[in-house]
CSV table of C-alpha atoms and ligand atoms in Angstrom, one decimal:
chain,number,residue,atom,x,y,z
A,5,MET,CA,-13.8,10.7,-3.9
A,6,GLU,CA,-12.3,13.7,-5.8
A,7,ILE,CA,-11.1,13.2,-9.3
A,8,ILE,CA,-8.5,15.8,-10.2
A,9,SER,CA,-6.6,16.1,-13.5
A,10,ASP,CA,-5.1,19.6,-13.1
A,11,PRO,CA,-1.6,19.5,-11.4
A,12,GLN,CA,-2.1,22.9,-9.9
A,13,GLU,CA,-5.5,21.8,-8.4
A,14,MET,CA,-3.7,18.7,-7.0
A,15,GLN,CA,-1.0,20.8,-5.5
A,16,SER,CA,-3.5,23.2,-3.9
A,17,LEU,CA,-5.5,20.3,-2.3
A,18,ALA,CA,-2.2,18.8,-1.1
A,19,ARG,CA,-1.3,22.2,0.4
A,20,GLN,CA,-4.7,22.4,2.1
A,21,TRP,CA,-4.2,18.9,3.6
A,22,ARG,CA,-0.7,19.7,4.8
A,23,GLY,CA,-2.1,22.8,6.5
A,24,GLN,CA,-4.5,20.5,8.4
A,25,GLU,CA,-1.5,18.3,9.4
A,26,LEU,CA,-3.1,15.3,7.6
A,27,LYS,CA,-0.8,12.5,6.6
A,28,VAL,CA,-1.1,12.0,2.8
A,29,VAL,CA,-0.3,8.7,1.2
A,30,LEU,CA,0.3,8.3,-2.6
A,31,VAL,CA,0.0,5.2,-4.6
A,32,PRO,CA,1.3,5.9,-8.1
A,33,THR,CA,-0.2,3.7,-10.9
A,34,MET,CA,-0.7,3.5,-14.6
A,35,GLY,CA,-4.3,2.4,-14.0
A,36,PHE,CA,-6.2,-0.7,-15.2
A,37,PHE,CA,-6.4,-1.8,-11.6
A,38,HIS,CA,-6.0,-5.4,-10.6
A,39,PRO,CA,-6.0,-6.8,-7.1
A,40,GLY,CA,-2.3,-6.0,-6.7
A,41,HIS,CA,-3.0,-2.3,-7.1
A,42,LEU,CA,-6.0,-2.6,-4.8
A,43,SER,CA,-3.9,-4.1,-2.1
A,44,LEU,CA,-1.4,-1.2,-2.4
A,45,MET,CA,-4.3,1.1,-2.0
A,46,GLU,CA,-5.8,-0.8,1.0
A,47,TYR,CA,-2.4,-0.7,2.7
A,48,GLY,CA,-2.1,3.1,1.9
A,49,ARG,CA,-5.5,3.6,3.5
A,50,THR,CA,-4.3,2.1,6.7
A,51,ILE,CA,-1.2,4.2,7.1
A,52,GLY,CA,-2.4,7.7,6.5
A,53,ASP,CA,-5.3,10.2,6.7
A,54,ARG,CA,-5.8,10.9,3.0
A,55,LEU,CA,-5.1,8.5,0.1
A,56,VAL,CA,-4.2,9.8,-3.3
A,57,VAL,CA,-3.9,7.3,-6.2
A,58,SER,CA,-2.3,8.7,-9.4
A,59,LEU,CA,-3.4,7.2,-12.7
A,60,PHE,CA,-1.1,8.3,-15.5
A,61,VAL,CA,0.2,6.1,-18.4
A,62,ASN,CA,3.5,7.9,-18.6
A,63,PRO,CA,4.8,8.2,-22.2
A,64,ALA,CA,8.3,9.0,-21.0
A,65,GLN,CA,8.9,5.5,-19.7
A,66,PHE,CA,7.9,3.7,-22.9
A,67,GLY,CA,10.4,3.1,-25.7
A,68,PRO,CA,9.4,3.8,-29.3
A,69,GLN,CA,8.8,0.1,-30.0
A,70,GLU,CA,6.9,-0.5,-26.7
A,71,ASP,CA,3.3,-0.9,-25.8
A,72,LEU,CA,2.3,2.7,-24.9
A,73,GLY,CA,-0.5,2.8,-27.6
A,74,ARG,CA,-2.1,-0.5,-26.5
A,75,TYR,CA,-1.4,-0.3,-22.8
A,76,PRO,CA,-4.8,-1.4,-21.2
A,77,ARG,CA,-7.0,1.4,-20.0
A,78,ASP,CA,-10.5,1.5,-18.4
A,79,LEU,CA,-11.0,4.7,-16.5
A,80,ASP,CA,-14.7,4.1,-15.6
A,81,ARG,CA,-13.8,0.8,-14.0
A,82,ASP,CA,-10.8,2.2,-12.2
A,83,VAL,CA,-12.9,5.1,-10.8
A,84,ARG,CA,-15.4,2.5,-9.5
A,85,LEU,CA,-12.7,0.3,-7.9
A,86,ALA,CA,-10.9,3.3,-6.4
A,87,ARG,CA,-14.2,4.5,-4.8
A,88,GLU,CA,-14.8,1.0,-3.4
A,89,VAL,CA,-11.3,1.0,-1.7
A,90,GLY,CA,-11.9,4.4,-0.2
A,91,VAL,CA,-9.5,6.5,-2.2
A,92,ASP,CA,-9.8,10.2,-1.3
A,93,CYS,CA,-8.5,11.5,-4.5
A,94,LEU,CA,-7.9,9.9,-7.9
A,95,TYR,CA,-5.3,12.1,-9.7
A,96,THR,CA,-5.4,11.7,-13.5
A,97,PRO,CA,-3.2,14.2,-15.1
A,98,GLU,CA,-3.0,14.5,-18.9
A,99,ALA,CA,0.3,13.9,-20.8
A,100,GLU,CA,0.1,17.5,-22.1
A,101,ALA,CA,-0.1,18.8,-18.5
A,102,MET,CA,2.8,16.7,-17.3
A,103,TYR,CA,5.0,17.3,-20.3
A,104,PRO,CA,3.9,20.6,-21.9
A,105,PRO,CA,5.6,21.8,-25.1
A,106,GLY,CA,9.1,22.9,-24.3
A,107,TYR,CA,9.5,20.4,-21.4
A,108,GLN,CA,13.1,19.4,-21.0
A,109,THR,CA,14.0,18.3,-17.5
A,110,PHE,CA,14.6,14.6,-16.8
A,111,VAL,CA,15.9,12.7,-13.8
A,112,GLU,CA,18.6,10.0,-14.1
A,113,VAL,CA,19.4,7.6,-11.3
A,114,GLU,CA,22.7,6.5,-12.8
A,115,SER,CA,24.0,3.2,-11.5
A,116,LEU,CA,20.8,1.4,-10.4
A,117,SER,CA,19.1,2.2,-13.7
A,118,GLY,CA,21.8,0.8,-15.9
A,119,GLY,CA,21.4,-3.0,-15.9
A,120,LEU,CA,18.5,-5.5,-15.9
A,121,CYS,CA,15.3,-3.8,-17.1
A,122,GLY,CA,17.3,-0.6,-17.8
A,123,ALA,CA,19.5,-2.5,-20.3
A,124,SER,CA,16.6,-4.0,-22.1
A,125,ARG,CA,14.5,-0.8,-22.0
A,126,PRO,CA,16.9,2.1,-22.5
A,127,GLY,CA,15.4,5.3,-21.0
A,128,HIS,CA,12.7,3.5,-19.0
A,129,PHE,CA,14.0,4.4,-15.6
A,130,ARG,CA,14.7,8.0,-16.7
A,131,GLY,CA,11.0,8.2,-17.5
A,132,VAL,CA,10.0,6.5,-14.3
A,133,ALA,CA,12.2,8.7,-12.0
A,134,THR,CA,11.1,11.8,-13.8
A,135,VAL,CA,7.4,11.2,-13.5
A,136,VAL,CA,7.6,9.9,-9.9
A,137,LEU,CA,9.5,13.0,-8.9
A,138,LYS,CA,6.8,15.2,-10.5
A,139,LEU,CA,4.0,13.2,-8.8
A,140,LEU,CA,5.8,13.4,-5.4
A,141,HIS,CA,6.2,17.1,-5.9
A,142,GLN,CA,2.5,17.6,-6.9
A,143,VAL,CA,1.0,15.4,-4.2
A,144,SER,CA,3.6,16.0,-1.4
A,145,PRO,CA,2.8,12.7,0.4
A,146,GLY,CA,4.4,11.6,3.6
A,147,VAL,CA,4.6,8.1,2.2
A,148,ALA,CA,4.5,6.7,-1.3
A,149,VAL,CA,3.7,3.0,-1.9
A,150,PHE,CA,5.2,0.8,-4.6
A,151,GLY,CA,4.9,-2.9,-5.4
A,152,GLU,CA,8.0,-5.1,-5.2
A,153,LYS,CA,7.2,-6.8,-8.5
A,154,ASP,CA,9.0,-3.9,-10.1
A,155,TYR,CA,11.9,-4.4,-7.7
A,156,GLN,CA,14.4,-2.4,-9.7
A,157,GLN,CA,11.9,0.5,-10.0
A,158,LEU,CA,11.4,0.4,-6.2
A,159,MET,CA,15.2,0.7,-5.7
A,160,VAL,CA,15.6,3.5,-8.3
A,161,VAL,CA,12.8,5.5,-6.6
A,162,LYS,CA,14.2,5.0,-3.2
A,163,GLN,CA,17.6,6.2,-4.4
A,164,MET,CA,16.1,9.2,-6.1
A,165,VAL,CA,14.2,10.2,-3.0
A,166,ALA,CA,17.3,9.9,-0.9
A,167,ASP,CA,19.5,11.8,-3.4
A,168,MET,CA,17.0,14.6,-3.8
A,169,ASP,CA,16.5,14.9,0.0
A,170,LEU,CA,12.8,14.4,-0.2
A,171,PRO,CA,11.1,14.0,3.2
A,172,ILE,CA,9.0,11.1,1.9
A,173,LYS,CA,9.1,7.4,2.9
A,174,ILE,CA,9.0,4.9,0.1
A,175,ALA,CA,7.1,1.8,1.2
A,176,GLY,CA,7.7,-1.4,-0.8
A,177,ARG,CA,4.9,-4.0,-0.7
A,178,PRO,CA,5.0,-7.7,-1.4
A,179,ILE,CA,4.1,-9.1,-4.8
A,180,ASN,CA,0.5,-10.1,-5.3
A,181,ARG,CA,0.0,-13.4,-7.2
A,182,GLU,CA,-2.9,-15.1,-8.9
A,183,PRO,CA,-3.9,-18.4,-7.2
A,184,ASP,CA,-1.6,-20.3,-9.5
A,185,GLY,CA,1.4,-18.1,-8.7
A,186,LEU,CA,1.6,-15.7,-11.7
A,187,ALA,CA,2.6,-12.2,-10.5
A,188,MET,CA,-0.3,-9.8,-11.0
A,189,SER,CA,0.4,-7.3,-13.8
A,190,SER,CA,-1.7,-5.2,-16.2
A,191,ARG,CA,0.3,-6.8,-19.0
A,192,ASN,CA,-1.1,-10.3,-18.2
A,193,THR,CA,-4.1,-9.2,-20.2
A,194,TYR,CA,-2.0,-9.5,-23.3
A,195,LEU,CA,-1.5,-13.2,-22.8
A,196,ASN,CA,-3.6,-15.7,-24.8
A,197,PRO,CA,-4.5,-19.0,-23.0
A,198,GLU,CA,-1.3,-20.7,-24.2
A,199,GLY,CA,0.8,-17.7,-23.1
A,200,ARG,CA,-1.0,-17.6,-19.8
A,201,ALA,CA,0.0,-21.2,-19.1
A,202,ALA,CA,3.6,-20.6,-20.3
A,203,ALA,CA,3.9,-17.5,-18.1
A,204,LEU,CA,3.8,-19.8,-15.0
A,205,CYS,CA,7.4,-20.7,-15.8
A,206,LEU,CA,8.5,-17.6,-14.0
A,207,TYR,CA,6.9,-18.6,-10.8
A,208,ARG,CA,8.1,-22.2,-11.2
A,209,ALA,CA,11.6,-21.0,-11.7
A,210,LEU,CA,11.5,-18.8,-8.5
A,211,LEU,CA,10.1,-21.8,-6.5
A,212,ALA,CA,12.9,-24.0,-7.9
A,213,ALA,CA,15.5,-21.5,-6.8
A,214,ARG,CA,14.0,-21.2,-3.4
A,215,ASP,CA,14.0,-25.0,-3.0
A,216,LEU,CA,17.7,-25.1,-3.9
A,217,VAL,CA,18.5,-22.4,-1.4
A,218,ALA,CA,16.5,-24.3,1.3
A,219,ALA,CA,18.5,-27.4,0.4
A,220,GLY,CA,21.7,-25.5,1.2
A,221,VAL,CA,22.8,-24.4,-2.3
A,222,LYS,CA,24.3,-20.9,-2.2
A,223,SER,CA,26.4,-20.4,-5.3
A,224,ARG,CA,25.0,-18.6,-8.3
A,225,GLU,CA,25.7,-21.1,-11.1
A,226,PRO,CA,23.4,-24.0,-10.0
A,227,ILE,CA,20.7,-21.6,-9.0
A,228,LEU,CA,20.7,-19.7,-12.3
A,229,ALA,CA,21.1,-23.0,-14.3
A,230,ALA,CA,18.0,-24.4,-12.7
A,231,VAL,CA,16.1,-21.2,-13.4
A,232,ARG,CA,17.2,-21.1,-17.0
A,233,GLN,CA,16.4,-24.8,-17.6
A,234,ILE,CA,12.8,-24.3,-16.5
A,235,ILE,CA,12.2,-21.3,-18.6
A,236,ASP,CA,14.1,-22.6,-21.6
A,237,ALA,CA,12.0,-25.8,-21.5
A,238,THR,CA,8.8,-23.8,-21.7
A,239,PRO,CA,7.4,-23.4,-25.3
A,240,GLY,CA,6.8,-19.7,-26.1
A,241,ALA,CA,9.1,-18.4,-23.3
A,242,ARG,CA,12.4,-16.7,-24.0
A,243,ILE,CA,14.7,-15.3,-21.3
A,244,ASP,CA,15.5,-11.6,-21.4
A,245,TYR,CA,17.5,-11.8,-18.3
A,246,VAL,CA,18.0,-13.9,-15.2
A,247,ALA,CA,20.0,-12.2,-12.4
A,248,LEU,CA,21.0,-13.0,-8.9
A,249,VAL,CA,21.8,-9.6,-7.3
A,250,ASP,CA,22.6,-7.8,-4.1
A,251,PRO,CA,19.2,-6.5,-2.9
A,252,ALA,CA,20.5,-3.0,-2.3
A,253,THR,CA,23.0,-2.3,-5.1
A,254,LEU,CA,21.5,-4.7,-7.7
A,255,LYS,CA,25.0,-5.8,-8.6
A,256,GLU,CA,25.4,-9.5,-9.5
A,257,VAL,CA,26.6,-11.7,-6.7
A,258,GLY,CA,28.6,-14.9,-6.9
A,259,ALA,CA,26.8,-16.6,-4.0
A,260,ILE,CA,24.1,-15.9,-1.5
A,261,ARG,CA,25.7,-14.4,1.6
A,262,GLY,CA,22.9,-13.3,3.8
A,263,GLU,CA,20.3,-12.2,1.3
A,264,ALA,CA,20.1,-11.9,-2.5
A,265,ARG,CA,17.4,-11.1,-4.9
A,266,LEU,CA,16.6,-13.3,-7.9
A,267,LEU,CA,15.2,-11.2,-10.8
A,268,LEU,CA,13.7,-12.5,-14.0
A,269,ALA,CA,12.5,-10.9,-17.2
A,270,VAL,CA,11.0,-13.3,-19.7
A,271,TRP,CA,9.3,-12.8,-23.0
A,272,VAL,CA,6.2,-15.0,-23.3
A,273,ASN,CA,5.4,-14.7,-27.0
A,274,LYS,CA,5.3,-10.9,-27.5
A,275,THR,CA,4.7,-10.0,-23.8
A,276,ARG,CA,7.6,-9.2,-21.5
A,277,LEU,CA,7.0,-10.3,-17.9
A,278,ILE,CA,9.1,-9.7,-14.8
A,279,ASP,CA,9.1,-11.3,-11.5
A,280,ASN,CA,11.5,-11.7,-8.5
A,281,THR,CA,12.0,-13.1,-5.1
A,282,LEU,CA,14.2,-12.7,-2.1
A,283,LEU,CA,16.5,-15.6,-1.5
A,284,SER,CA,17.8,-15.8,2.1
A,285,GLU,CA,20.6,-17.9,3.4
A,286,THR,CA,19.2,-18.0,6.9
A,287,ARG,CA,15.5,-17.1,6.6
A,288,LEU,CA,13.1,-19.6,5.2
A,289,CYS,CA,11.4,-17.2,2.8
A,290,CYS,CA,8.4,-18.0,0.7
A,291,VAL,CA,8.1,-16.7,-2.8
A,292,GLN,CA,5.8,-13.8,-2.4
B,314,LIG,O1,4.8,1.0,-11.7
B,314,LIG,C1,4.1,1.8,-12.4
B,314,LIG,O2,2.9,1.6,-12.6
B,314,LIG,C2,4.8,3.0,-13.0
B,314,LIG,O3,6.0,2.7,-13.4
B,314,LIG,C3,4.7,4.2,-12.1
B,314,LIG,C4,5.5,4.0,-10.8
B,314,LIG,C5,3.3,4.6,-11.8
B,314,LIG,C6,5.4,5.4,-12.8
B,314,LIG,O4,4.7,5.7,-14.0
């Protein structure tokens, strides 16, 4: 496995691969790999000839009061895990190389970035869209793979790729969960044992919503009320937002017609967790 930190070196390797007509797949990450990341990589491995995993804790997507400084990092472990999965290139650019002095270009995906996590974390998606565009430009993949846990991020990236006419497929992959249902996230490492137990309220709330839909409930109020009740009854948990949205536009819907996405952001003590599920009027869907 190659480990490259210089963007120009990355671009030249990508150019070489393109010249050999190899299909390159990119999995962008911020490192501290968990099985969710590894499953994205394993999927990436199966759909292309060369797999690049980028590892960059992107300062541009963290607000001034957020956890950039304490975001978990373990490069040696990540290198070992990436090797085990069969990654061809681990791309680890430095912040100074991505945003050198004088850097001033940012990407805004306007409407999709505005609400939900964008409302709670102003500037977050501007940072995400900017770094993802740079990574796509540096690696030139045919496909880039993202997890559906960050559902709004996935939609923002898809829109950006379409708007910028990039010839790149964005593949969304199902959420990976711990055996008890907690969505895998690097931020789960912030939780103490009580917080870890409280964090299960997100999954329980999604299951309750799914059960209501399976029982024929379609309108927004009873679904959101059930979700809120479960989270509000959990000591240490505080709702940031609960939203039932159109899966494509992320606009709030009054009822499930066809499909809707239920999105949650919940503070568990000082850790903000997100989770979501598809709710389908017709399809019996499981909470992934
Ligand atoms: O989802 C993440 O880990 C990050 O937001 C991403 C897509 C790697 C951009 O920094």
